[in-house]
Amino acid sequence: MSKNKQLDAWVSEMATMCQPDAVVWCDGSSAEYDRMLHVMEQSGTAIRLDEGKRPHSIYVRSDPADVARVEEFTFICSMSKDDAGPTNNWKDPAETKAILTPLFTGCMKGRTLYVIPYSMGPIGSPIAKIGVELTDSPYVVASMHIMARVGTKVLDVLGEGEFVRGLHSVGAPLEKDGQPDTPWPCNAKTKYICHFPETREIMSYGSGYGGNALLGKKCHALRIASVQARDEGWLAEHMLILGITNPEGVKKYIAAAFPSACGKTNLAMLQPTVPGWKIETIGDDIAWMKFGADGHLYAINPEFGFFGVAPGTSLKSNFNAMKAIERNTIFTNCALTPDRDIWWEEMTDTPPAELTDWLRRPWTPASGRKTAHPNARFCAPASQCPVISREWEDPKGVRIDAILFGGRRATVVPLVNEALSWQHGTFLGSIMSSETTAAAAGAVGALRFDPFAMLPFCGYHMGDYFGHWLKIGAKADPARLPRLFNVNWFRKGADGKFLWPGYGENSRVLKWVFERVAGTGKAVDTPIGRLPAPGSLDLAGLSVPPSAMDQVLKVDIEAWLAELPAVRAHYEKFGDKLPQGLKDELAALEKRLQGAGAKV
Ligand code: OXD
Ligand code: MN
């Protein structure tokens, strides 16, 4: 029970429908977290990792049918189909409820319904928002403890106020008394991740996977929040936030949008290779940005932990993430060592001689297959990151001076490119494209447009979303707006190898961005935007041959011109919702490219 009558009434209505054996209100205590780990151990969901090697941590393997976000079964159930737009799956809200009600009826039989009040953002921050998730999954309860601020303290702040309603079930009732549970209950056949933007509701059925089941994250902090942000004049974005300090001690904050599994966590906590520069983490996945009284945009990380892609993470590629996951961490779908620790591809140069893979099979380096699922994850408290910024919980947020947009592009897109204006930057964000990754079910490596890295996360019509970005720019003092940049760490040479080493070396690009914002970095105008002037990108000590640097920074006029038909086709999807400002930018780009082409 709470002091919020609407909350109590909703919980009791949902409990009547879902028919759990018990209803438990989560208090957010560490004793409760430990209870969840214990419940998961008892039910066979989790294995406790070796206390000496990985204290207070568990290892979980999901059902093979439940390993990633399911975009195909993710729906925006706005009143009008037009509000969901061409990039979302739409379902009529009433029809959806008519499908979901029978599915949710009795879906928690034999299970406990947990009520998780959570705050996205520091509790009480003017930028934070409150939600309540009802779930029948102890894995979700424990993960929500890590990923959001949860429990009684949230109810105290909520009082009689409004909250986002999230109902989640793994969709696997235990119908008969004493029916044994499966290690990872889920519904292998039926999954629905549904959002009702007008009523600020989420209903998620059939999956226990993080992005589908931890409702504070993608469902609330992006899909529902993007609609709230549109209505209230702020931004809810799929962006990391980092602080960057130069050798003189001047600190600036940068937000950066990259599609899922494209290195946001690595960039957010990278170790700079440029001497004297420091990077600190505020967030690795989501940024909520609002205008402060001074007319600048301030960002908070609404999350409390990291739910990061594990494979590829190592002391070399992300030292700080490896430190953050040394304890108090939930690992999902990686491999298990014989001495009860975890391993995944590239964690160490030499794999252990024997492992149990994520599908519970014996594995050796000779097995000839991957031992961890490519979307294996770690879930760890953000506070454990050695380079977490002092300001990461500042309720007023941090002032954003630059925003980066980056995709995974083997060709065409150069290492870094500064937009000519906010409108031009919005254009660059709107035509972002990237190769797909294992973070979502489906093909990997297929090139698709992923505007602002929000394709799977924008809760309304993407054309209106572009318009919202333009409006944000139009109402601000241009001098106070963050500068916008396009980056691409993933360009490849003719031999198919990456041209740019990435990881810590990306600090060289961040340094140039910092200097551009500070007014000291030099740039040259090109048809696509402003690129580093010769000598202005700090390459001291970098072993990339000049020919590769030329390629990585090349503005390939022919290749850009060849992209335009695809950009036009992408834009056509938005019909009359495509803002005129972006049509103008496309025409201007074409003209500049043709002008440059004619000169060549
Ligand atoms: C994530 C994702 O988990 O984007 O952050 O899929
Ligand atoms: Mn993400």
XYZ file of C-alpha atoms in Angstrom, residues 25-548:
524
model
C 5.803 -3.890 -2.454
C 9.528 -3.424 -3.021
C 11.290 -1.248 -0.455
C 14.546 -0.964 -2.420
C 16.685 -2.240 0.484
C 19.847 -4.275 0.100
C 18.137 -7.053 2.088
C 15.464 -7.155 -0.612
C 18.112 -7.300 -3.353
C 19.781 -10.222 -1.560
C 16.412 -11.943 -1.241
C 15.949 -11.704 -5.012
C 19.371 -13.242 -5.648
C 18.481 -16.039 -3.240
C 15.108 -16.656 -4.917
C 16.862 -16.850 -8.300
C 19.452 -19.293 -6.956
C 16.736 -21.473 -5.459
C 14.711 -21.558 -8.669
C 17.744 -22.371 -10.822
C 17.641 -19.003 -12.635
C 20.994 -17.885 -11.226
C 24.315 -19.328 -10.183
C 26.165 -17.436 -7.504
C 29.655 -16.562 -8.770
C 32.725 -17.281 -6.681
C 32.734 -14.864 -3.762
C 36.507 -14.413 -3.950
C 36.577 -13.741 -7.673
C 33.346 -11.864 -8.291
C 31.815 -10.893 -4.928
C 28.039 -10.565 -4.581
C 27.436 -11.381 -8.253
C 25.287 -13.837 -10.158
C 25.317 -15.563 -13.489
C 22.105 -16.081 -15.451
C 21.363 -17.806 -18.765
C 18.220 -16.861 -20.594
C 16.034 -19.020 -22.756
C 17.563 -19.020 -26.278
C 14.256 -17.545 -27.493
C 14.703 -14.490 -25.272
C 18.076 -12.853 -25.826
C 17.466 -9.361 -27.223
C 14.972 -6.587 -27.808
C 12.164 -7.700 -30.081
C 11.508 -4.736 -32.375
C 9.029 -6.750 -34.411
C 6.793 -7.173 -31.346
C 7.286 -3.658 -29.976
C 4.254 -1.435 -30.497
C 3.342 2.206 -30.088
C -0.370 2.194 -29.282
C -1.210 5.849 -29.810
C -4.830 6.827 -30.404
C -4.044 7.722 -33.991
C -1.893 5.563 -36.262
C -0.410 8.704 -37.712
C 1.123 9.608 -34.335
C 3.203 6.433 -34.336
C 4.526 7.243 -37.801
C 6.185 5.069 -40.407
C 9.086 3.838 -38.271
C 7.037 2.259 -35.470
C 4.702 -0.717 -35.353
C 1.330 0.710 -34.444
C -1.612 -0.989 -32.782
C -4.938 0.512 -31.799
C -4.953 0.979 -27.999
C -8.370 -0.580 -27.416
C -7.647 -3.529 -29.718
C -4.290 -4.012 -28.029
C -5.885 -4.077 -24.590
C -8.356 -6.604 -25.969
C -5.426 -8.815 -27.023
C -3.416 -8.252 -23.863
C -6.163 -8.636 -21.269
C -6.660 -12.376 -21.925
C -2.889 -12.861 -22.010
C -2.390 -11.080 -18.681
C -5.394 -12.778 -17.087
C -3.966 -15.389 -14.739
C -0.461 -14.896 -16.177
C 1.149 -14.640 -12.722
C -0.401 -17.784 -11.233
C 2.079 -19.486 -8.947
C 4.272 -16.386 -8.930
C 4.711 -13.219 -6.887
C 3.752 -9.813 -8.224
C 6.411 -7.301 -7.210
C 5.552 -3.587 -7.133
C 8.659 -1.543 -7.968
C 8.366 2.220 -7.559
C 11.296 3.771 -9.425
C 12.702 7.175 -10.207
C 14.376 7.780 -13.537
C 16.928 10.386 -12.500
C 18.142 11.492 -9.067
C 15.193 11.333 -6.687
C 13.567 14.760 -6.503
C 15.540 16.199 -9.467
C 13.364 18.619 -11.471
C 14.308 16.575 -14.560
C 13.531 13.140 -12.997
C 10.282 11.214 -13.521
C 8.627 8.484 -11.504
C 7.233 5.192 -12.703
C 5.968 2.006 -11.105
C 6.716 -1.388 -12.613
C 4.678 -4.437 -11.678
C 6.523 -7.639 -12.524
C 6.504 -11.340 -11.772
C 10.258 -11.667 -12.342
C 12.786 -11.591 -9.482
C 15.476 -11.054 -12.177
C 13.687 -7.850 -13.154
C 13.410 -6.742 -9.519
C 17.133 -7.271 -8.909
C 18.081 -5.625 -12.219
C 15.790 -2.650 -11.520
C 17.582 -2.222 -8.157
C 20.753 -1.685 -10.187
C 19.351 0.258 -13.143
C 17.050 2.733 -11.349
C 16.532 4.290 -7.938
C 13.799 2.109 -6.457
C 11.659 1.568 -3.377
C 9.999 3.405 -0.518
C 12.042 6.588 -0.981
C 10.490 6.960 -4.421
C 6.956 6.571 -3.022
C 7.755 9.294 -0.471
C 8.574 11.719 -3.302
C 5.661 10.531 -5.446
C 3.040 11.338 -2.831
C -0.270 11.739 -4.673
C 1.527 12.610 -7.941
C 1.434 11.143 -11.446
C 3.517 8.157 -12.469
C 4.113 5.995 -15.532
C 2.375 2.614 -15.214
C 4.352 -0.404 -16.344
C 2.951 -3.913 -16.212
C 5.369 -6.720 -16.989
C 4.960 -10.475 -16.999
C 7.222 -13.214 -18.267
C 3.998 -14.818 -19.499
C 4.636 -18.224 -17.949
C 2.084 -18.984 -15.224
C 2.674 -21.997 -12.998
C -0.767 -23.483 -13.434
C -0.534 -26.512 -11.176
C 0.439 -26.622 -7.521
C 4.084 -27.585 -7.213
C 4.705 -27.276 -10.987
C 8.479 -26.894 -11.310
C 9.652 -23.602 -12.758
C 12.045 -23.325 -15.683
C 15.372 -21.537 -15.121
C 14.326 -18.655 -17.382
C 10.563 -18.422 -17.523
C 9.353 -16.558 -20.583
C 6.878 -17.063 -23.369
C 8.868 -18.377 -26.304
C 5.883 -17.964 -28.665
C 4.145 -14.755 -27.680
C 5.772 -11.431 -26.894
C 4.251 -7.968 -26.810
C 6.069 -4.807 -25.748
C 3.315 -2.180 -25.893
C 3.383 1.529 -25.145
C 0.360 3.766 -24.667
C 1.863 7.241 -24.964
C -1.301 9.237 -24.223
C -2.013 7.422 -20.959
C 1.694 6.937 -20.139
C 1.298 3.173 -19.806
C 3.513 0.232 -20.729
C 2.465 -3.413 -20.990
C 5.209 -5.935 -21.620
C 4.425 -9.616 -21.989
C 6.456 -12.737 -22.603
C 10.085 -11.600 -22.322
C 12.491 -11.275 -19.390
C 15.264 -9.676 -21.474
C 16.459 -6.291 -20.148
C 15.393 -3.995 -22.976
C 11.935 -5.604 -23.048
C 11.456 -6.115 -19.315
C 13.261 -3.414 -17.321
C 10.517 -0.965 -18.103
C 12.270 2.105 -16.721
C 14.880 1.879 -19.457
C 13.846 1.799 -23.119
C 10.079 1.729 -22.600
C 9.809 4.592 -20.116
C 13.036 6.625 -20.373
C 12.935 6.669 -24.191
C 9.596 5.719 -25.775
C 7.209 7.271 -23.243
C 9.654 10.028 -22.224
C 10.228 11.095 -25.835
C 6.500 11.863 -26.035
C 6.576 13.722 -22.721
C 9.643 15.607 -23.922
C 7.849 16.626 -27.127
C 4.840 17.832 -25.127
C 6.926 19.697 -22.547
C 9.770 21.094 -24.682
C 12.760 18.961 -23.697
C 14.734 16.026 -25.135
C 14.792 12.329 -24.167
C 17.605 10.747 -26.152
C 19.524 7.519 -26.705
C 22.784 9.183 -25.690
C 25.709 8.722 -23.369
C 26.932 11.707 -21.367
C 30.609 12.291 -20.573
C 32.696 14.984 -18.974
C 35.990 15.959 -20.609
C 38.662 17.978 -18.820
C 41.659 19.545 -20.554
C 45.137 19.770 -19.009
C 44.288 23.272 -17.699
C 41.372 21.827 -15.706
C 38.534 23.194 -17.865
C 35.650 20.705 -17.969
C 32.975 20.392 -20.644
C 30.190 17.874 -21.131
C 29.361 16.017 -24.309
C 26.326 13.852 -25.123
C 26.560 11.277 -27.914
C 23.961 9.213 -29.754
C 25.009 5.843 -31.164
C 22.780 2.893 -32.044
C 22.719 -0.093 -29.683
C 25.993 -1.988 -29.309
C 28.046 0.640 -31.169
C 30.388 1.545 -28.319
C 28.480 4.052 -26.164
C 29.661 2.376 -22.961
C 33.257 2.349 -24.225
C 33.165 6.018 -25.214
C 31.468 7.080 -21.979
C 34.332 5.734 -19.890
C 37.299 5.756 -22.220
C 40.857 6.222 -21.088
C 42.261 9.057 -23.203
C 45.512 8.425 -25.010
C 46.094 12.181 -25.276
C 48.308 13.137 -22.335
C 46.788 15.372 -19.667
C 43.159 14.945 -20.767
C 40.549 13.296 -18.548
C 37.210 11.657 -19.423
C 34.543 10.988 -16.796
C 31.223 9.199 -17.102
C 27.785 10.589 -16.370
C 25.784 8.001 -18.300
C 26.242 5.379 -21.004
C 22.826 5.006 -22.680
C 20.168 7.647 -22.068
C 20.191 11.429 -21.642
C 17.303 13.662 -20.627
C 18.037 17.275 -21.504
C 16.149 20.385 -20.453
C 16.831 24.071 -20.789
C 18.149 25.705 -17.621
C 17.286 29.273 -16.569
C 20.499 30.407 -18.304
C 19.246 29.136 -21.698
C 21.717 26.227 -21.890
C 20.712 22.587 -22.189
C 21.314 20.527 -19.035
C 21.397 16.737 -19.080
C 20.842 14.044 -16.504
C 21.404 10.342 -16.833
C 18.024 8.940 -15.796
C 19.577 5.553 -15.051
C 21.439 4.256 -12.002
C 23.470 1.443 -13.576
C 24.952 0.070 -16.775
C 23.317 -2.675 -18.812
C 26.213 -3.109 -21.188
C 27.120 -5.476 -23.998
C 29.721 -7.858 -22.546
C 31.538 -9.492 -25.516
C 34.499 -7.404 -26.624
C 34.815 -5.761 -23.212
C 38.309 -6.220 -21.776
C 40.881 -4.391 -19.696
C 42.288 -3.166 -23.009
C 39.031 -2.066 -24.650
C 37.261 -0.738 -21.545
C 39.324 -0.849 -18.361
C 36.764 1.159 -16.399
C 33.850 -1.101 -17.322
C 35.895 -4.131 -16.247
C 36.494 -2.432 -12.881
C 32.811 -1.504 -12.584
C 31.767 -5.145 -12.943
C 34.183 -6.605 -10.416
C 31.392 -7.011 -7.844
C 27.626 -6.608 -7.288
C 26.921 -7.474 -10.918
C 24.347 -9.561 -12.771
C 25.810 -11.322 -15.815
C 23.483 -12.719 -18.465
C 24.310 -15.102 -21.337
C 28.074 -15.057 -21.066
C 30.136 -18.200 -20.415
C 30.938 -19.761 -17.047
C 34.428 -20.826 -15.987
C 34.957 -24.049 -14.016
C 35.836 -21.949 -10.947
C 32.575 -20.005 -11.156
C 33.668 -16.815 -12.822
C 32.525 -15.451 -16.175
C 34.181 -15.061 -19.562
C 33.240 -13.786 -23.004
C 34.915 -13.314 -26.356
C 37.937 -11.001 -26.160
C 37.814 -10.599 -22.382
C 41.373 -11.955 -22.341
C 43.808 -12.626 -25.194
C 43.796 -16.338 -24.434
C 40.459 -17.976 -23.685
C 40.224 -20.301 -20.686
C 40.911 -23.935 -21.583
C 37.386 -24.995 -20.589
C 34.108 -23.201 -20.197
C 30.399 -23.842 -20.117
C 28.881 -21.760 -22.886
C 25.728 -19.662 -22.595
C 23.708 -22.631 -23.894
C 25.046 -24.801 -21.018
C 27.294 -26.884 -23.259
C 30.944 -27.720 -22.562
C 33.179 -25.416 -24.587
C 36.885 -25.321 -25.408
C 38.796 -22.955 -27.708
C 38.650 -25.761 -30.291
C 34.841 -25.779 -30.275
C 34.749 -23.419 -33.231
C 31.796 -21.388 -31.994
C 31.274 -18.392 -29.758
C 30.950 -19.159 -26.073
C 28.956 -16.080 -25.053
C 25.855 -14.844 -26.831
C 26.876 -11.745 -28.871
C 24.302 -9.770 -26.867
C 25.446 -11.123 -23.470
C 25.159 -8.361 -20.887
C 26.489 -7.116 -17.580
C 24.295 -5.133 -15.235
C 26.283 -3.138 -12.678
C 25.814 -0.058 -10.487
C 27.070 3.118 -12.208
C 28.615 4.221 -8.910
C 31.165 1.403 -9.273
C 32.725 2.953 -12.368
C 36.147 4.307 -11.355
C 35.675 7.367 -13.567
C 32.097 8.183 -12.613
C 31.864 11.964 -12.601
C 31.342 13.873 -9.371
C 28.298 15.519 -10.994
C 26.591 12.344 -12.158
C 23.864 12.621 -9.536
C 23.598 16.408 -9.617
C 19.814 17.013 -9.742
C 20.227 20.013 -12.035
C 22.230 17.981 -14.559
C 25.346 18.995 -16.473
C 25.592 21.696 -19.144
C 25.944 20.092 -22.557
C 28.342 21.863 -24.929
C 28.417 19.354 -27.787
C 26.319 16.495 -29.097
C 27.742 13.765 -31.311
C 25.825 11.503 -33.686
C 27.588 8.334 -34.734
C 26.737 5.213 -36.664
C 28.644 2.113 -37.648
C 29.561 2.918 -41.255
C 32.257 1.041 -43.182
C 32.240 3.664 -45.939
C 31.339 7.282 -46.840
C 31.031 8.914 -43.374
C 34.276 10.538 -42.166
C 35.784 10.322 -38.687
C 34.341 13.653 -37.565
C 32.321 16.429 -39.137
C 30.930 19.492 -37.389
C 27.500 20.698 -38.419
C 27.201 24.171 -39.923
C 24.239 25.045 -37.690
C 21.662 23.425 -35.383
C 19.410 22.846 -38.375
C 22.243 21.240 -40.338
C 23.118 19.098 -37.285
C 19.487 18.004 -37.027
C 19.743 17.041 -40.685
C 22.897 14.994 -39.989
C 21.127 13.259 -37.068
C 18.080 12.563 -39.217
C 20.085 10.796 -41.945
C 22.247 8.727 -39.588
C 22.559 5.151 -40.726
C 24.264 2.194 -39.149
C 24.878 -1.518 -39.536
C 22.560 -3.531 -37.279
C 23.931 -5.384 -34.222
C 22.895 -8.276 -31.977
C 21.172 -5.922 -29.497
C 17.947 -6.505 -31.409
C 16.640 -9.796 -32.744
C 17.138 -10.081 -36.528
C 19.879 -9.726 -39.126
C 23.257 -8.384 -38.014
C 25.322 -6.085 -40.253
C 22.457 -4.772 -42.421
C 22.702 -1.041 -43.146
C 19.609 0.866 -42.049
C 18.715 4.474 -41.350
C 18.652 4.977 -37.606
C 17.906 8.679 -37.111
C 19.481 10.015 -33.909
C 19.961 6.309 -32.895
C 16.276 6.545 -31.960
C 14.736 4.291 -34.604
C 13.651 1.625 -32.076
C 13.004 4.135 -29.286
C 11.085 7.155 -30.556
C 7.553 6.929 -29.142
C 5.917 9.058 -31.827
C 6.085 10.063 -35.482
C 9.735 10.438 -36.447
C 8.877 13.366 -38.739
C 7.417 15.212 -35.732
C 10.505 14.236 -33.750
C 12.698 15.948 -36.362
C 10.394 18.961 -36.106
C 10.792 18.902 -32.321
C 14.587 19.056 -32.666
C 14.248 22.035 -34.991
C 11.884 23.743 -32.551
C 14.340 23.232 -29.686
C 16.952 24.967 -31.836
C 14.636 27.766 -32.901
C 13.624 28.719 -29.381
C 17.190 28.838 -28.022
C 19.929 31.407 -28.227
C 22.223 29.812 -30.865
C 25.276 30.808 -28.864
C 24.056 28.715 -25.932
C 23.052 25.633 -27.865
C 25.394 22.654 -27.935
C 27.398 22.319 -31.165
C 26.456 19.237 -33.205
C 28.912 16.758 -34.755
C 28.775 13.571 -36.789
C 31.393 10.915 -35.950
C 32.253 7.486 -37.348
C 34.849 5.218 -35.712
C 34.072 2.320 -38.031
C 35.267 3.302 -41.527
C 37.118 0.492 -43.270
C 39.829 0.425 -45.935
C 39.783 -1.579 -49.161
C 41.220 -4.539 -47.202
C 38.101 -4.593 -44.996
C 40.079 -3.539 -41.896
C 39.157 -0.624 -39.668
C 41.128 2.481 -40.610
C 40.872 4.121 -37.209
C 41.933 2.338 -34.001
C 38.998 3.655 -31.943
C 38.663 3.131 -28.173
C 41.079 5.407 -26.230
C 42.228 7.018 -29.488
C 38.755 8.495 -29.874
C 39.924 10.998 -27.249
C 41.724 12.733 -30.118
C 38.364 13.447 -31.730
C 36.844 14.481 -28.392
C 39.768 16.881 -27.907
C 39.051 18.486 -31.292
C 35.353 18.753 -30.410
C 36.284 20.374 -27.070
C 38.553 22.830 -28.869
C 35.888 23.674 -31.441
C 33.479 24.463 -28.609
C 36.186 26.465 -26.811
C 36.807 28.438 -30.029
C 40.408 27.296 -30.474
C 40.049 24.251 -32.779
C 40.547 24.888 -36.486
C 38.219 23.499 -39.163
C 37.847 23.566 -42.923
C 34.509 23.915 -44.669
C 33.567 21.014 -46.906
C 30.295 20.267 -48.729
C 29.156 18.024 -45.849
C 30.239 20.204 -42.915
C 33.374 21.298 -41.056
C 36.231 18.842 -40.835
C 39.453 19.212 -38.833
C 41.862 21.606 -40.548
C 45.209 20.009 -41.423
C 47.200 19.621 -38.211
C 44.278 20.428 -35.904
C 43.501 16.815 -34.950
C 46.091 15.815 -32.362
C 47.787 12.746 -33.863
C 50.991 12.854 -31.784
C 52.157 9.341 -31.004
C 49.448 7.696 -33.111
C 50.631 4.943 -35.409
C 47.992 5.360 -38.136
C 49.708 5.845 -41.527
C 48.986 9.200 -43.235
C 47.289 7.383 -46.130
C 44.805 5.816 -43.702
